[in-house]
Amino acid sequence: MEGRMQAKAQFSDSNRRIMEVDAPPRRVYQTWKGSNIFLLGGRLIFGPDVRSLVLTVCLIVIPVIFFAAAVCPQLGHEYHSQVGGWVASVAIVFSAYILAILLLTSGRDPGIVPRNAHPPEPEDIGESSNLSDWPGGQHGSTSLPLTRDVLVNGVLVKVKYCHTCMLYRPPRCSHCSICNNCVERFDHHCPWVGQCIGKRNYRFFFMFVSSTTMLCVYVFAFCWVNLKKIMDVHECKLGRAFLKSPISGLLILYTFFAVWFVGGLTSFHLYLISINQTTYENFRYHYDRKTNPYNRGLGQNFIEILFSRVPSSKNNFRAKVKEDSATFTSSLSMGHVISPAKMSVDLEMGMKRQAVAREELEDLHSQIGSAMGLERCGTEPPHFVARKGCSEIASDIEAFAGEFGMENGFGERKKIERHTNDGS
């Protein structure tokens, strides 16, 4: 009985493998090696800290709701006109625009460089590799150099090799440790939007922080207008006006502190755009003693960053993964790559296993024959009968034969035995 259960377990494992092969092909986002979170079938890509996006949305929407529901009606009542409705409408539409820009910033590919399936060959690296940074490179090691020299606008720039993505990063590219991706023109990873800021979404990030700054100024200004009108109508001082419209006072304090944050970011990134530099470059390199190879002048820098065409993504997250690619990806996730030599060895070992299986099948078949003969003669040992019946052994061998694709041979032998038994 135990052998029968083992044979069934092996047969079920084989069925499971067949089902995995026949399963529908997976898509790129389902086998993605980064730490990203995908939504809507791979149409939206976020960073692993996408939950912070909820807090960012609340910090924008909730103050606008209080402004439109409490301050604007009071403003219209004080002025005896529809000005409150217009002020509220502008705030709501502008907030919707900011949320759309926020989604474009956090929900799209920031410029991820696709990973290599295998490291580049040493002979493909070229003469521009920096051998001094090559561990053991001067002693004939087959390791890859850590850096390469690339010419950018007449200036020699070093690019590093990424061991995770198995590629030499393009200039201005860096590996984000949070998203676990190499990102082109990497600026920084922003926790407020839950995404890396790179070549494809930097423009939208700047539009987001600058628009949020303008919204803060807008709410701040009209809250002051409301308090000033209350002071004029009721002929009171500022303290009493705060008591008559406490929401206006709270929003003034809130927007005052918020504008220092988003306004400071806007000013800092205006400076970076003017010199065509990223936050990462500004904090790490500073270009103190070297010429910035990317600075093309004030006008050209603004045109390149804010008004040029956004490059297409290098990744199609909804594309179907080929079977061989999926096999290769699974081998990479196990920490090794199956070489052609290794595949030939595995094939040879598989053929040997089949030969051994056939021999085991012959032995079991002979045991069945002897068991049947003993049973007919009444001389079968008692312990053999107690352990397993002939029908159970036959079913075990049938399952075993089905596992190795030998059902036809087993069926023919079974017919011969039946014919012999009938003749006897």
Coordinates of C-alpha atoms in Angstrom, one line a residue:
M1 CA 0.0 0.0 0.0
E2 CA 2.9 2.3 0.8
G3 CA 4.5 1.8 -2.6
R4 CA 1.1 2.5 -4.2
M5 CA 0.8 5.8 -2.4
Q6 CA 4.4 6.8 -3.4
A7 CA 3.6 6.0 -7.1
K8 CA 0.5 8.1 -6.9
A9 CA 2.4 10.9 -5.4
Q10 CA 5.0 10.8 -8.2
F11 CA 2.2 10.7 -10.7
S12 CA 0.6 13.7 -9.2
D13 CA 3.9 15.6 -9.2
S14 CA 4.2 14.8 -12.9
N15 CA 0.6 16.0 -13.5
R16 CA 1.4 19.2 -11.7
R17 CA 4.5 19.9 -13.9
I18 CA 2.4 19.2 -17.0
M19 CA -0.2 21.7 -15.8
E20 CA 2.5 24.3 -15.1
V21 CA 3.7 23.9 -18.7
D22 CA 0.2 24.1 -20.1
A23 CA -0.7 27.2 -17.9
P24 CA -1.3 30.5 -19.7
P25 CA 1.9 32.6 -20.2
R26 CA 2.6 35.1 -17.6
R27 CA 3.2 38.8 -18.2
V28 CA 6.3 40.8 -17.5
Y29 CA 4.9 42.6 -14.5
Q30 CA 4.1 39.2 -12.9
T31 CA 7.7 38.1 -13.1
W32 CA 9.2 41.5 -12.3
K33 CA 12.4 41.4 -10.2
G34 CA 12.1 44.9 -8.7
S35 CA 10.1 45.9 -5.6
N36 CA 7.4 47.7 -7.5
I37 CA 3.7 47.3 -7.0
F38 CA 1.5 47.0 -10.2
L39 CA -2.1 47.8 -10.5
L40 CA -4.7 47.4 -13.3
G41 CA -2.9 44.5 -14.9
G42 CA 0.5 46.2 -15.1
R43 CA -0.9 49.5 -16.5
L44 CA 0.2 51.4 -13.3
I45 CA 3.5 50.9 -11.6
F46 CA 4.3 52.3 -8.1
G47 CA 7.1 52.0 -5.6
P48 CA 6.9 49.7 -2.6
D49 CA 6.0 52.7 -0.4
V50 CA 2.9 53.5 -2.4
R51 CA 0.8 53.7 0.8
S52 CA 2.3 57.0 1.6
L53 CA 0.4 58.3 -1.5
V54 CA -2.8 58.1 0.5
L55 CA -1.3 60.5 3.1
T56 CA -0.2 62.9 0.4
V57 CA -3.7 62.9 -1.2
C58 CA -5.3 63.6 2.2
L59 CA -3.0 66.5 2.9
I60 CA -4.2 68.1 -0.4
V61 CA -7.9 67.2 -0.4
I62 CA -8.9 67.7 3.2
P63 CA -7.8 71.4 3.5
V64 CA -9.5 72.1 0.1
I65 CA -12.7 70.6 1.3
F66 CA -12.7 72.8 4.5
F67 CA -11.8 75.8 2.4
A68 CA -14.6 75.2 -0.1
A69 CA -17.2 74.2 2.5
A70 CA -16.5 76.8 5.2
V71 CA -14.4 79.7 4.0
C72 CA -15.8 80.3 0.5
P73 CA -19.5 80.5 1.6
Q74 CA -18.6 82.9 4.3
L75 CA -16.6 84.9 1.8
G76 CA -19.6 85.1 -0.5
H77 CA -21.9 86.1 2.3
E78 CA -19.6 89.0 3.4
Y79 CA -19.4 90.3 -0.2
H80 CA -23.1 89.6 -1.0
S81 CA -22.1 88.0 -4.4
Q82 CA -21.2 84.8 -6.1
V83 CA -17.5 85.3 -5.5
G84 CA -17.4 82.5 -2.9
G85 CA -18.7 80.0 -5.5
W86 CA -16.1 81.1 -8.0
V87 CA -13.3 80.9 -5.5
A88 CA -14.3 77.4 -4.4
S89 CA -14.7 76.2 -8.0
V90 CA -11.1 77.3 -8.9
A91 CA -9.7 75.6 -5.8
I92 CA -11.6 72.3 -6.6
V93 CA -10.6 72.3 -10.3
F94 CA -7.0 73.1 -9.4
S95 CA -6.9 70.4 -6.8
A96 CA -8.2 67.8 -9.3
Y97 CA -5.4 68.9 -11.7
I98 CA -2.8 68.5 -9.0
L99 CA -4.1 64.9 -8.2
A100 CA -3.9 64.1 -11.9
I101 CA -0.3 65.3 -12.0
L102 CA 0.4 63.3 -8.9
L103 CA -0.9 60.1 -10.6
L104 CA 1.3 60.8 -13.6
T105 CA 4.3 61.2 -11.3
S106 CA 3.8 58.1 -9.1
G107 CA 2.0 55.7 -11.4
R108 CA 4.2 55.5 -14.5
D109 CA 7.6 54.1 -15.3
P110 CA 10.1 56.7 -14.1
G111 CA 12.7 55.5 -16.6
I112 CA 13.7 52.0 -15.5
V113 CA 16.5 50.4 -17.4
P114 CA 15.6 46.7 -18.3
R115 CA 17.8 44.2 -16.6
N116 CA 20.1 41.9 -18.5
A117 CA 19.4 38.2 -18.5
H118 CA 23.1 37.5 -18.1
P119 CA 26.3 39.6 -17.4
P120 CA 28.1 41.1 -20.4
E121 CA 31.0 39.1 -21.8
P122 CA 34.4 40.4 -20.8
E123 CA 35.5 40.7 -24.5
D124 CA 32.5 43.0 -25.2
I125 CA 33.5 45.6 -22.6
G126 CA 36.0 47.4 -24.8
E127 CA 39.1 49.4 -24.2
S128 CA 37.4 52.1 -22.3
S129 CA 37.1 50.1 -19.1
N130 CA 39.0 51.3 -16.1
L131 CA 41.4 48.4 -15.4
S132 CA 42.7 50.1 -12.2
D133 CA 39.2 49.6 -10.7
W134 CA 39.0 46.0 -11.9
P135 CA 39.5 43.7 -8.9
G136 CA 42.2 41.3 -10.1
G137 CA 41.8 42.6 -13.6
Q138 CA 45.6 43.2 -14.0
H139 CA 46.2 39.5 -12.9
G140 CA 44.1 38.0 -15.7
S141 CA 40.8 37.7 -13.7
T142 CA 37.6 37.1 -15.7
S143 CA 35.7 39.6 -13.5
L144 CA 34.1 42.6 -15.0
P145 CA 35.5 46.1 -14.4
L146 CA 33.6 48.1 -11.8
T147 CA 33.6 51.3 -14.0
R148 CA 33.8 52.3 -17.6
D149 CA 34.7 55.7 -19.2
V150 CA 32.1 57.2 -21.4
L151 CA 32.5 60.5 -23.4
V152 CA 29.6 62.9 -22.8
N153 CA 29.8 66.3 -24.6
G154 CA 33.6 66.1 -24.7
V155 CA 33.9 65.2 -21.0
L156 CA 35.0 61.8 -19.8
V157 CA 32.4 60.4 -17.4
K158 CA 32.6 57.2 -15.4
V159 CA 29.7 54.8 -15.4
K160 CA 29.4 52.0 -12.9
Y161 CA 28.6 48.3 -13.3
C162 CA 25.4 47.2 -11.5
H163 CA 25.7 43.7 -10.1
T164 CA 21.9 43.5 -9.5
C165 CA 20.8 44.5 -13.0
M166 CA 23.9 43.0 -14.7
L167 CA 24.6 46.0 -16.9
Y168 CA 26.8 49.1 -17.1
R169 CA 24.5 52.0 -16.1
P170 CA 24.0 54.7 -18.7
P171 CA 25.3 58.2 -17.7
R172 CA 23.2 59.8 -15.0
C173 CA 21.6 56.4 -14.2
S174 CA 21.6 55.1 -10.6
H175 CA 20.2 52.0 -8.8
C176 CA 17.4 52.8 -6.4
S177 CA 17.8 50.6 -3.3
I178 CA 14.1 51.1 -2.4
C179 CA 12.6 50.1 -5.8
N180 CA 15.5 47.8 -6.7
N181 CA 15.8 49.2 -10.2
C182 CA 18.3 51.2 -12.3
V183 CA 16.6 54.5 -13.2
E184 CA 17.7 56.8 -16.0
R185 CA 18.5 60.3 -15.0
F186 CA 17.8 59.3 -11.4
D187 CA 17.0 62.4 -9.3
H188 CA 15.8 60.8 -6.0
H189 CA 13.2 58.5 -4.5
C190 CA 10.3 60.6 -3.2
P191 CA 8.4 59.0 -0.3
W192 CA 5.6 61.5 -0.7
V193 CA 4.7 60.2 -4.1
G194 CA 5.9 56.6 -3.5
Q195 CA 8.0 56.5 -6.6
C196 CA 11.5 57.1 -8.0
I197 CA 11.9 60.5 -9.8
G198 CA 13.7 59.9 -13.0
K199 CA 13.9 60.8 -16.7
R200 CA 10.3 60.0 -17.6
N201 CA 8.5 61.6 -14.6
Y202 CA 10.8 64.4 -13.4
R203 CA 8.8 67.0 -15.4
F204 CA 5.5 65.9 -13.7
F205 CA 7.1 65.9 -10.3
F206 CA 8.2 69.5 -10.8
M207 CA 4.7 70.4 -12.0
F208 CA 3.3 68.7 -8.9
V209 CA 5.4 70.6 -6.3
S210 CA 5.0 73.9 -8.1
S211 CA 1.2 73.6 -8.6
T212 CA 0.9 72.6 -4.9
T213 CA 2.8 75.7 -4.0
M214 CA 0.4 77.8 -6.0
L215 CA -2.6 76.1 -4.4
C216 CA -1.2 76.9 -0.9
V217 CA -0.7 80.5 -1.8
Y218 CA -4.2 80.7 -3.3
V219 CA -5.9 79.3 -0.1
F220 CA -3.6 81.4 2.1
A221 CA -4.5 84.6 0.3
F222 CA -8.3 84.1 0.3
C223 CA -8.3 83.1 3.9
W224 CA -6.7 86.4 4.7
V225 CA -9.2 88.2 2.4
N226 CA -12.0 86.6 4.4
L227 CA -10.5 87.6 7.7
K228 CA -9.9 91.2 6.5
K229 CA -13.5 91.4 5.3
I230 CA -14.8 90.2 8.7
M231 CA -12.7 92.8 10.4
D232 CA -14.1 95.6 8.2
V233 CA -17.8 94.5 8.4
H234 CA -17.8 93.8 12.1
E235 CA -15.3 96.5 13.0
C236 CA -13.2 94.1 15.1
K237 CA -9.6 93.2 15.6
L238 CA -7.8 90.2 14.1
G239 CA -8.3 88.0 17.2
R240 CA -12.1 88.4 17.1
A241 CA -12.1 87.7 13.3
F242 CA -10.3 84.4 14.1
L243 CA -13.1 83.5 16.4
K244 CA -15.7 84.3 13.8
S245 CA -13.9 82.2 11.2
P246 CA -11.6 79.6 12.9
I247 CA -11.3 77.5 9.8
S248 CA -9.7 80.5 8.0
G249 CA -7.1 80.8 10.9
L250 CA -6.3 77.1 10.8
L251 CA -5.9 77.1 7.0
I252 CA -3.6 80.2 7.2
L253 CA -1.3 78.3 9.7
Y254 CA -1.4 75.1 7.7
T255 CA -0.7 76.7 4.3
F256 CA 2.0 78.9 5.8
F257 CA 4.1 75.9 7.0
A258 CA 3.2 73.8 3.8
V259 CA 4.4 76.6 1.5
W260 CA 7.8 76.5 3.1
F261 CA 8.1 72.8 2.3
V262 CA 6.7 72.7 -1.3
G263 CA 7.8 76.2 -2.1
G264 CA 11.4 75.3 -1.0
L265 CA 11.3 72.2 -3.2
T266 CA 10.1 74.3 -6.1
S267 CA 12.8 76.8 -5.7
F268 CA 15.5 74.2 -5.3
H269 CA 14.4 72.3 -8.4
L270 CA 14.2 75.5 -10.4
Y271 CA 17.9 76.0 -9.5
L272 CA 18.7 72.4 -10.6
I273 CA 16.8 72.8 -13.9
S274 CA 18.7 76.0 -14.6
I275 CA 22.1 74.2 -14.4
N276 CA 20.7 70.8 -15.7
Q277 CA 21.6 68.8 -12.6
T278 CA 19.8 66.2 -10.6
T279 CA 19.4 66.1 -6.8
Y280 CA 21.6 63.0 -6.7
E281 CA 24.3 64.7 -8.6
N282 CA 24.1 67.9 -6.5
F283 CA 24.5 66.0 -3.2
R284 CA 27.1 63.5 -4.3
Y285 CA 29.3 65.0 -7.0
H286 CA 28.7 68.8 -7.0
Y287 CA 30.9 69.1 -10.1
D288 CA 33.3 71.1 -8.0
R289 CA 36.4 70.6 -10.0
K290 CA 34.9 69.3 -13.2
T291 CA 32.7 70.9 -15.9
N292 CA 29.1 69.8 -15.8
P293 CA 28.8 68.0 -19.2
Y294 CA 25.0 68.3 -19.2
N295 CA 24.8 72.1 -18.8
R296 CA 23.7 73.6 -22.1
G297 CA 22.8 77.0 -20.9
L298 CA 19.8 78.4 -19.1
G299 CA 17.4 78.4 -22.0
Q300 CA 18.4 75.0 -23.4
N301 CA 18.3 73.4 -20.0
F302 CA 14.6 74.5 -19.4
I303 CA 13.6 73.4 -22.9
E304 CA 15.3 70.0 -22.5
I305 CA 13.8 69.2 -19.1
L306 CA 10.3 70.9 -19.3
F307 CA 9.4 71.2 -23.0
S308 CA 11.0 68.3 -24.8
R309 CA 9.2 65.1 -25.7
V310 CA 9.0 62.5 -22.9
P311 CA 10.8 59.4 -24.0
S312 CA 9.0 56.1 -24.4
S313 CA 9.3 53.5 -21.7
K314 CA 11.9 50.8 -22.3
N315 CA 9.6 48.2 -20.6
N316 CA 6.4 46.7 -21.8
F317 CA 5.0 45.4 -18.5
R318 CA 1.9 43.8 -20.1
A319 CA 3.9 41.8 -22.6
K320 CA 3.8 38.1 -22.4
V321 CA 6.8 36.3 -21.1
K322 CA 8.1 33.6 -23.5
E323 CA 8.5 30.1 -22.1
D324 CA 12.2 30.0 -22.5
S325 CA 12.5 33.4 -20.8
A326 CA 10.3 32.3 -18.0
T327 CA 12.5 29.2 -17.5
F328 CA 15.6 31.4 -17.6
T329 CA 14.0 33.8 -15.1
S330 CA 13.2 31.0 -12.7
S331 CA 16.8 29.8 -12.9
L332 CA 18.1 33.3 -12.2
S333 CA 15.8 33.6 -9.2
M334 CA 17.4 30.4 -7.9
G335 CA 20.8 32.0 -8.1
H336 CA 22.3 30.2 -11.1
V337 CA 22.1 30.2 -14.9
I338 CA 21.6 27.0 -16.9
S339 CA 24.4 26.9 -19.5
P340 CA 24.1 24.7 -22.7
A341 CA 26.7 22.3 -21.2
K342 CA 24.7 22.0 -18.1
M343 CA 21.5 21.4 -20.1
S344 CA 23.3 18.6 -22.1
V345 CA 24.5 17.0 -18.8
D346 CA 20.9 17.1 -17.5
L347 CA 19.6 15.5 -20.7
E348 CA 22.1 12.7 -20.4
M349 CA 21.3 12.2 -16.7
G350 CA 17.6 12.1 -17.6
M351 CA 18.3 9.3 -20.2
K352 CA 20.2 7.4 -17.6
R353 CA 17.4 7.7 -15.2
Q354 CA 15.0 6.4 -17.8
A355 CA 17.2 3.4 -18.4
V356 CA 17.4 2.7 -14.6
A357 CA 13.6 3.0 -14.4
R358 CA 13.2 0.4 -17.2
E359 CA 15.4 -2.0 -15.3
E360 CA 13.4 -1.4 -12.1
L361 CA 10.2 -2.0 -14.0
E362 CA 11.6 -5.3 -15.3
D363 CA 12.5 -6.4 -11.8
L364 CA 9.1 -5.5 -10.5
H365 CA 7.5 -7.3 -13.4
S366 CA 9.4 -10.5 -12.6
Q367 CA 8.3 -10.2 -9.0
I368 CA 4.7 -10.1 -10.1
G369 CA 5.2 -13.1 -12.3
S370 CA 6.8 -15.1 -9.5
A371 CA 4.1 -13.9 -7.1
M372 CA 1.4 -15.0 -9.4
G373 CA 3.0 -18.4 -9.9
L374 CA 3.4 -18.9 -6.2
E375 CA -0.2 -18.0 -5.6
R376 CA -1.4 -20.5 -8.2
C377 CA 0.7 -23.3 -6.7
G378 CA -0.3 -22.3 -3.1
T379 CA 3.3 -21.9 -2.1
E380 CA 3.5 -18.1 -1.8
P381 CA 5.2 -17.0 1.4
P382 CA 2.8 -15.6 4.0
H383 CA 4.8 -12.4 4.6
F384 CA 4.5 -11.5 0.9
V385 CA 0.8 -11.9 0.9
A386 CA 0.4 -9.9 4.1
R387 CA 2.5 -7.1 2.8
K388 CA 0.9 -6.5 -0.6
G389 CA -1.5 -8.2 -3.0
C390 CA -0.7 -8.8 -6.6
S391 CA -3.4 -6.4 -7.8
E392 CA -1.9 -3.6 -5.7
I393 CA 1.5 -4.3 -7.1
A394 CA 0.2 -4.3 -10.6
S395 CA -1.5 -0.9 -10.1
D396 CA 1.7 0.5 -8.6
I397 CA 3.7 -0.6 -11.6
E398 CA 1.0 0.8 -13.9
A399 CA 1.3 4.2 -12.3
F400 CA 5.1 3.8 -12.4
A401 CA 5.0 3.0 -16.1
G402 CA 2.7 6.0 -16.7
E403 CA 5.2 8.3 -15.0
F404 CA 8.0 7.3 -17.4
G405 CA 5.8 7.2 -20.5
M406 CA 5.9 3.3 -20.9
E407 CA 2.2 2.5 -20.8
N408 CA 2.3 0.9 -24.2
G409 CA 5.0 -1.6 -23.3
F410 CA 3.3 -2.4 -20.0
G411 CA 0.0 -3.0 -21.8
E412 CA 1.5 -5.4 -24.2
R413 CA 3.2 -7.4 -21.4
K414 CA -0.1 -7.5 -19.5
K415 CA -1.9 -8.9 -22.6
I416 CA 0.8 -11.6 -22.9
E417 CA 0.4 -12.6 -19.3
R418 CA -3.4 -12.7 -19.6
H419 CA -3.1 -15.0 -22.6
T420 CA -0.6 -17.3 -20.8
N421 CA -2.9 -17.5 -17.7
D422 CA -5.9 -18.4 -19.8
G423 CA -3.9 -21.1 -21.6
S424 CA -2.7 -22.6 -18.3

